[in-house]
Coordinates of C-alpha atoms and ligand atoms in Angstrom, one line a residue:
M1424 CA 92.5 28.1 -50.4
H1425 CA 90.0 31.0 -50.1
S1426 CA 92.0 32.7 -52.9
L1427 CA 90.8 29.8 -55.2
V1428 CA 87.3 30.8 -54.4
A1429 CA 88.1 34.4 -55.2
E1430 CA 89.8 33.6 -58.5
R1431 CA 88.3 30.4 -60.0
P1432 CA 85.3 30.5 -62.4
Y1433 CA 82.0 29.8 -60.8
A1434 CA 78.7 28.2 -61.7
L1435 CA 75.3 29.3 -60.3
V1436 CA 73.1 26.7 -58.5
F1437 CA 69.5 27.5 -57.5
K1438 CA 68.0 25.2 -55.0
T1439 CA 64.6 26.6 -56.0
T1440 CA 62.6 24.9 -53.2
N1441 CA 63.1 22.5 -50.3
W1442 CA 59.7 20.9 -50.9
C1443 CA 59.5 17.5 -52.5
W1444 CA 56.9 14.8 -53.1
N1445 CA 59.5 12.2 -52.0
N1446 CA 61.1 11.8 -48.6
C1447 CA 64.1 9.8 -49.5
A1448 CA 66.1 8.3 -46.7
H1449 CA 69.4 9.6 -48.3
C1450 CA 68.3 13.2 -49.0
C1451 CA 71.3 15.5 -48.4
E1452 CA 68.9 18.5 -48.3
S1453 CA 66.4 16.9 -45.9
S1454 CA 63.8 17.9 -48.5
G1455 CA 60.2 16.4 -48.2
P1456 CA 56.5 17.0 -48.2
N1457 CA 56.5 18.6 -44.8
N1458 CA 58.8 21.4 -45.7
P1459 CA 57.4 24.9 -46.6
K1460 CA 56.1 25.3 -50.2
K1461 CA 58.5 28.2 -50.6
F1462 CA 60.4 29.0 -53.8
I1463 CA 63.2 31.4 -54.8
P1464 CA 61.4 34.1 -56.7
E1465 CA 61.8 34.0 -60.5
S1466 CA 62.9 37.7 -60.4
V1467 CA 65.7 36.9 -57.9
I1468 CA 67.0 34.0 -60.1
K1469 CA 66.8 36.1 -63.2
G1470 CA 68.6 39.0 -61.5
Y1471 CA 71.5 36.9 -60.4
I1472 CA 71.9 35.2 -63.8
K1473 CA 71.8 38.7 -65.5
Q1474 CA 74.5 40.0 -63.2
A1475 CA 76.6 36.9 -63.6
A1476 CA 76.3 37.1 -67.4
S1477 CA 78.4 40.3 -67.4
D1478 CA 81.1 38.8 -65.1
E1479 CA 84.0 37.1 -66.9
R1480 CA 84.5 34.7 -63.9
F1481 CA 81.0 33.2 -64.4
D1482 CA 81.4 29.9 -66.4
R1483 CA 77.9 30.3 -67.9
S1484 CA 76.6 27.1 -66.1
V1485 CA 73.3 27.3 -64.3
V1486 CA 71.8 24.3 -62.3
F1487 CA 68.2 24.4 -61.2
T1488 CA 67.4 21.9 -58.4
G1489 CA 65.5 21.5 -55.2
G1490 CA 63.8 19.7 -53.4
E1491 CA 61.7 19.0 -56.5
I1492 CA 61.6 21.9 -58.8
T1493 CA 58.6 20.7 -60.8
S1494 CA 56.4 21.2 -57.8
A1495 CA 56.5 24.8 -58.9
Y1496 CA 53.9 23.8 -61.5
K1497 CA 51.5 23.1 -58.6
F1498 CA 52.4 25.7 -56.0
V1499 CA 53.8 28.7 -57.8
D1500 CA 52.8 29.2 -61.5
R1501 CA 52.9 26.9 -64.5
H1502 CA 55.4 29.2 -66.2
Y1503 CA 58.0 29.4 -63.4
V1504 CA 60.2 26.4 -64.6
P1505 CA 60.1 27.1 -68.4
N1506 CA 60.6 30.9 -67.7
I1507 CA 63.9 30.4 -65.7
I1508 CA 65.2 27.8 -68.1
N1509 CA 64.5 29.9 -71.2
Y1510 CA 66.0 33.0 -69.4
A1511 CA 69.3 31.2 -68.6
L1512 CA 69.5 29.7 -72.1
N1513 CA 68.8 33.1 -73.7
M1514 CA 71.6 34.6 -71.6
G1515 CA 74.0 32.1 -73.3
C1516 CA 74.2 29.7 -70.3
G1517 CA 74.3 25.9 -70.2
V1518 CA 71.4 24.7 -68.1
D1519 CA 71.0 21.6 -66.0
I1520 CA 67.7 20.8 -64.3
K1521 CA 67.4 18.1 -61.7
T1522 CA 64.1 16.2 -61.2
N1523 CA 63.1 13.0 -59.5
A1524 CA 60.6 12.4 -62.4
G1525 CA 58.0 11.6 -59.8
W1526 CA 55.4 13.4 -61.9
V1527 CA 55.6 11.1 -65.0
N1528 CA 52.3 9.3 -64.1
S1529 CA 50.5 12.4 -63.0
P1530 CA 48.4 14.9 -65.1
L1531 CA 51.4 17.3 -64.8
A1532 CA 53.4 15.1 -67.3
T1533 CA 51.7 16.4 -70.4
Q1534 CA 52.5 20.0 -69.5
I1535 CA 56.2 19.3 -68.5
Y1536 CA 56.8 17.2 -71.6
A1537 CA 55.3 20.0 -73.8
D1538 CA 57.5 22.7 -72.1
I1539 CA 60.7 20.7 -72.6
E1540 CA 59.8 20.0 -76.2
N1541 CA 59.2 23.7 -76.7
I1542 CA 62.6 24.6 -75.1
V1543 CA 64.4 22.1 -77.4
K1544 CA 62.4 22.8 -80.6
K1545 CA 62.8 26.6 -80.3
R1546 CA 66.6 26.1 -80.4
A1547 CA 66.8 23.3 -83.0
P1548 CA 68.6 24.3 -86.2
S1549 CA 66.3 25.0 -89.1
K1550 CA 67.9 22.4 -91.3
K1551 CA 69.3 19.1 -90.2
S1552 CA 71.3 16.5 -92.0
K1553 CA 69.8 13.0 -91.6
L1554 CA 73.4 11.7 -91.7
Q1555 CA 74.5 13.6 -88.7
I1556 CA 73.8 13.1 -85.1
Q1557 CA 71.3 15.8 -84.2
H1558 CA 72.5 19.2 -82.9
E1559 CA 73.0 18.9 -79.2
L1560 CA 71.7 21.7 -76.9
P1561 CA 73.4 23.2 -73.8
F1562 CA 70.4 21.9 -71.9
Q1563 CA 70.5 18.9 -69.6
V1564 CA 68.1 17.1 -67.4
S1565 CA 69.5 15.2 -64.4
L1566 CA 67.8 12.0 -63.0
S1567 CA 68.8 9.7 -60.2
L1568 CA 68.8 6.0 -60.5
D1569 CA 69.4 4.2 -57.2
R1570 CA 67.6 2.2 -54.5
F1571 CA 66.6 5.3 -52.4
H1572 CA 64.5 7.1 -55.0
N1573 CA 61.1 5.6 -55.1
D1574 CA 60.3 3.6 -58.2
A1575 CA 63.3 5.2 -59.9
L1576 CA 63.8 2.6 -62.6
A1577 CA 60.1 2.9 -63.8
R1578 CA 60.1 6.7 -63.6
N1579 CA 63.4 7.1 -65.5
F1580 CA 62.2 4.6 -68.1
K1581 CA 59.0 6.5 -68.8
F1582 CA 60.7 9.9 -69.0
I1583 CA 63.6 8.7 -71.2
E1584 CA 61.4 6.6 -73.5
H1585 CA 59.2 9.6 -74.1
F1586 CA 62.0 11.8 -75.3
A1587 CA 64.0 9.0 -77.1
K1588 CA 60.9 8.5 -79.3
T1589 CA 60.3 12.3 -79.9
D1590 CA 62.2 13.9 -82.8
M1591 CA 62.6 17.5 -81.8
G1592 CA 65.2 18.4 -84.3
A1593 CA 67.9 18.7 -81.6
S1594 CA 68.9 16.5 -78.8
F1595 CA 69.5 17.2 -75.2
R1596 CA 71.6 15.3 -72.6
I1597 CA 70.1 13.3 -69.7
N1598 CA 72.5 12.8 -66.9
I1599 CA 71.8 9.8 -64.6
S1600 CA 73.6 9.6 -61.3
S1601 CA 73.8 6.7 -59.0
F1602 CA 76.0 4.9 -56.5
D1603 CA 78.4 2.1 -57.1
A1604 CA 76.3 -0.5 -55.4
D1605 CA 73.3 0.3 -57.8
N1606 CA 75.2 0.2 -61.1
G1607 CA 73.1 -2.8 -62.2
M1608 CA 70.1 -0.6 -62.4
L1609 CA 71.5 1.1 -65.5
S1610 CA 71.8 -2.1 -67.5
D1611 CA 68.2 -2.9 -66.5
L1612 CA 67.1 0.5 -67.7
L1613 CA 68.9 0.2 -71.1
Q1614 CA 67.6 -3.2 -71.5
R1615 CA 64.0 -2.0 -70.9
L1616 CA 64.5 0.8 -73.4
N1617 CA 65.9 -1.6 -76.0
T1618 CA 62.9 -3.9 -75.5
A1619 CA 60.6 -1.0 -76.0
G1620 CA 62.1 -0.4 -79.5
V1621 CA 64.6 2.4 -78.6
N1622 CA 67.9 2.1 -80.5
V1623 CA 70.8 2.3 -77.9
R1624 CA 74.3 3.0 -79.1
E1625 CA 77.2 3.1 -76.7
A1626 CA 80.2 5.5 -76.9
V1627 CA 82.9 6.7 -74.5
I1628 CA 83.7 10.4 -74.0
L1629 CA 86.6 12.1 -72.5
N1630 CA 85.4 14.3 -69.7
K1631 CA 86.1 18.0 -69.6
N1632 CA 88.9 17.6 -67.1
A1633 CA 90.6 15.5 -69.9
Q1634 CA 91.5 12.8 -67.4
T1635 CA 88.5 10.6 -67.1
L1636 CA 86.3 8.7 -69.4
S1637 CA 82.5 8.3 -69.2
P1638 CA 80.1 6.0 -71.1
V1639 CA 77.4 7.8 -73.0
Y1640 CA 74.4 6.2 -74.8
Y1641 CA 72.8 7.6 -77.9
L1642 CA 69.0 6.8 -77.9
N1643 CA 67.5 7.0 -81.3
D1644 CA 69.9 9.9 -81.7
N1645 CA 67.2 12.1 -80.0
I1646 CA 68.7 11.8 -76.5
I1647 CA 72.2 11.4 -75.1
V1648 CA 72.4 9.7 -71.8
Q1649 CA 75.4 10.1 -69.6
Y1650 CA 75.9 8.0 -66.5
G1651 CA 78.0 8.7 -63.4
N1652 CA 78.1 7.4 -59.9
G1653 CA 79.7 8.6 -56.7
D1654 CA 79.7 8.5 -52.9
L1655 CA 76.7 8.9 -50.7
F1656 CA 77.6 12.0 -48.7
Y1657 CA 77.0 12.3 -45.0
G1658 CA 74.5 15.2 -44.9
G1659 CA 70.9 15.9 -44.2
R1660 CA 69.0 12.6 -43.8
A1661 CA 71.9 10.7 -45.2
R1662 CA 73.5 11.0 -41.8
N1663 CA 71.3 8.1 -40.7
I1664 CA 72.7 5.9 -43.4
K1665 CA 75.6 3.5 -42.7
N1666 CA 78.6 4.1 -45.0
A1667 CA 77.6 7.6 -46.0
Y1668 CA 80.9 9.4 -46.7
R1669 CA 81.7 12.0 -44.1
V1670 CA 83.4 15.0 -45.7
P1671 CA 86.1 15.9 -43.1
A1672 CA 86.4 19.6 -43.7
P1673 CA 84.2 22.5 -44.9
Q1674 CA 84.4 22.7 -48.6
F1675 CA 86.8 25.6 -48.9
S1676 CA 87.4 25.0 -52.5
F1677 CA 84.4 23.0 -53.7
L1678 CA 85.2 22.6 -57.5
T1679 CA 83.4 20.9 -60.3
A1680 CA 85.2 18.6 -62.8
D1681 CA 85.9 21.9 -64.7
F1682 CA 87.5 23.4 -61.6
A1683 CA 84.6 25.9 -61.2
C1684 CA 83.3 26.8 -57.7
L1685 CA 79.6 26.1 -57.1
V1686 CA 77.7 29.0 -55.7
A1687 CA 74.4 27.7 -54.5
F1688 CA 71.3 29.7 -53.5
D1689 CA 68.6 28.2 -51.3
T1690 CA 65.2 29.2 -50.0
N1691 CA 66.5 30.0 -46.6
N1692 CA 68.4 33.1 -47.7
R1693 CA 71.6 31.2 -47.8
V1694 CA 74.2 31.1 -50.5
T1695 CA 76.7 28.3 -50.0
L1696 CA 79.9 27.2 -51.5
G1697 CA 79.2 23.7 -52.8
E1698 CA 75.9 22.1 -53.3
N1699 CA 74.9 19.3 -51.0
C1700 CA 77.4 17.8 -48.7
G1701 CA 79.8 18.5 -45.9
P1702 CA 79.9 21.4 -43.4
K1703 CA 78.6 24.3 -45.3
I1704 CA 80.3 27.7 -45.8
A1705 CA 77.4 30.1 -46.1
A1706 CA 76.6 33.7 -46.6
I1707 CA 73.2 35.4 -46.9
Y1708 CA 71.9 37.0 -50.1
N1709 CA 68.9 39.0 -48.9
D1710 CA 68.9 42.2 -46.6
K1711 CA 66.5 42.4 -43.7
D1712 CA 63.7 43.6 -45.9
G1713 CA 64.1 40.6 -48.3
N1714 CA 65.8 42.5 -51.1
P1715 CA 68.6 40.6 -52.7
Y1716 CA 72.2 42.0 -52.4
P1717 CA 74.1 42.6 -55.5
L1718 CA 75.8 39.4 -56.8
Q1719 CA 79.3 40.9 -56.4
S1720 CA 78.7 41.6 -52.6
V1721 CA 77.4 38.0 -52.2
L1722 CA 80.5 36.6 -53.8
N1723 CA 82.8 38.8 -51.8
C1724 CA 81.0 37.8 -48.6
L1725 CA 81.3 34.1 -49.6
V1726 CA 85.1 34.6 -50.1
E1727 CA 85.4 36.4 -46.8
T1728 CA 83.4 33.6 -45.0
T1729 CA 85.5 31.0 -46.6
Y1730 CA 88.7 32.8 -45.5
R1731 CA 87.5 32.9 -41.9
A1732 CA 86.3 29.2 -41.9
E1733 CA 89.7 28.2 -43.4
Q1734 CA 91.7 30.1 -40.7
K1735 CA 89.5 28.5 -37.9
Y1736 CA 90.0 25.1 -39.4
R1737 CA 93.8 25.6 -39.7
Q1738 CA 94.0 26.8 -36.1
Q1739 CA 92.1 23.8 -34.8
H1740 CA 94.3 21.5 -36.7
F1741 CA 97.4 23.3 -35.5
I1742 CA 96.3 22.7 -31.9
L1743 CA 95.4 19.0 -32.7
D1744 CA 98.7 18.5 -34.4
K1745 CA 100.6 19.8 -31.4
Q1746 CA 98.6 17.5 -29.1
V1747 CA 99.5 14.6 -31.2
L1748 CA 103.2 15.5 -31.2
L1749 CA 103.1 15.9 -27.4
A1750 CA 101.4 12.5 -26.9
R1751 CA 104.0 10.9 -29.2
K1752 CA 106.8 12.4 -27.1
I1753 CA 105.3 11.2 -23.8
N1754 CA 104.9 7.8 -25.3
Q1755 CA 108.5 7.7 -26.4
I1756 CA 109.8 8.7 -23.0
F1757 CA 107.8 6.1 -21.2
S1758 CA 108.6 3.3 -23.6
K1759 CA 112.4 3.7 -23.1
Ligands
SF4_2014 S1 66.7 13.1 -52.8 FE1 65.7 14.2 -54.3 S2 63.8 13.1 -54.6 FE2 64.6 12.5 -52.7 S3 63.7 13.8 -51.1 FE3 65.6 14.7 -51.7 S4 65.1 16.2 -53.3 FE4 63.3 14.7 -53.1

């Protein structure tokens, strides 16, 4: 399986900080307000995107997440977030930024809204036909809508309403993720948007793996909302939650729906295969003086670590399988 990691396309994920305003009970990253206010430096992020851009295996997808990335406005510099987004977009990448939108009622909102508008407007086509759905950018904001995120319905509503009512000449996608048990929150959200005067049109799209369908909602043709739900993974604080899904093995071949590997950098000098669940396969990306290793060495190291973890897992299971066979034989002998 490690050969998959060596051969498949990959996407870059930057868990820019492990700090967060929230302290959600289900947080797979154990993020929260007591964690260090530490961020992956802008130069390191740009350096890895630049190196990846000349690698044909890079699928040109970049995810910026946390913790809560927008806390960089408070603790790093007000340009950190727009700078890394613009850099990745300018390098021809699709960008997904994940936020809990916990800032929508704070003074930060004006700045963040303005930055997102600038990112979108800068890339809008100069002429647009009123008859067509607006040009869609390879830029996505991901939100969570579930019982665990504080005030999620109200925060999502405020964020989405703002952009649904803002004509920027181009649209961007908002991805909402949830859990099966909380599906009803989406209808509440759409209902609220409708009542607030947002025109909601539903469609169904064929996902990139060409095997599954997802509902999408066009909001005033300014925003496209895509909704998905999944399991609650047993990792971080989610370990304390009943029914969290325990991933049985390390994610030797963690793949996205497009069959790309996720290569995720965090603030603790770790780069892991996969993003947020299961036993992690990890390598380091800084040398002892804090200088980042070249991307290709990091990827090679990740492949090597995956290979070793895979061998160990197979060996353990071989021993376990032998023990099970022996137990069965003994059982057969004594039951005769
Ligand atoms: S789940 Fe998200 S919002 Fe909640 S603590 Fe973790 S990073 Fe913060």
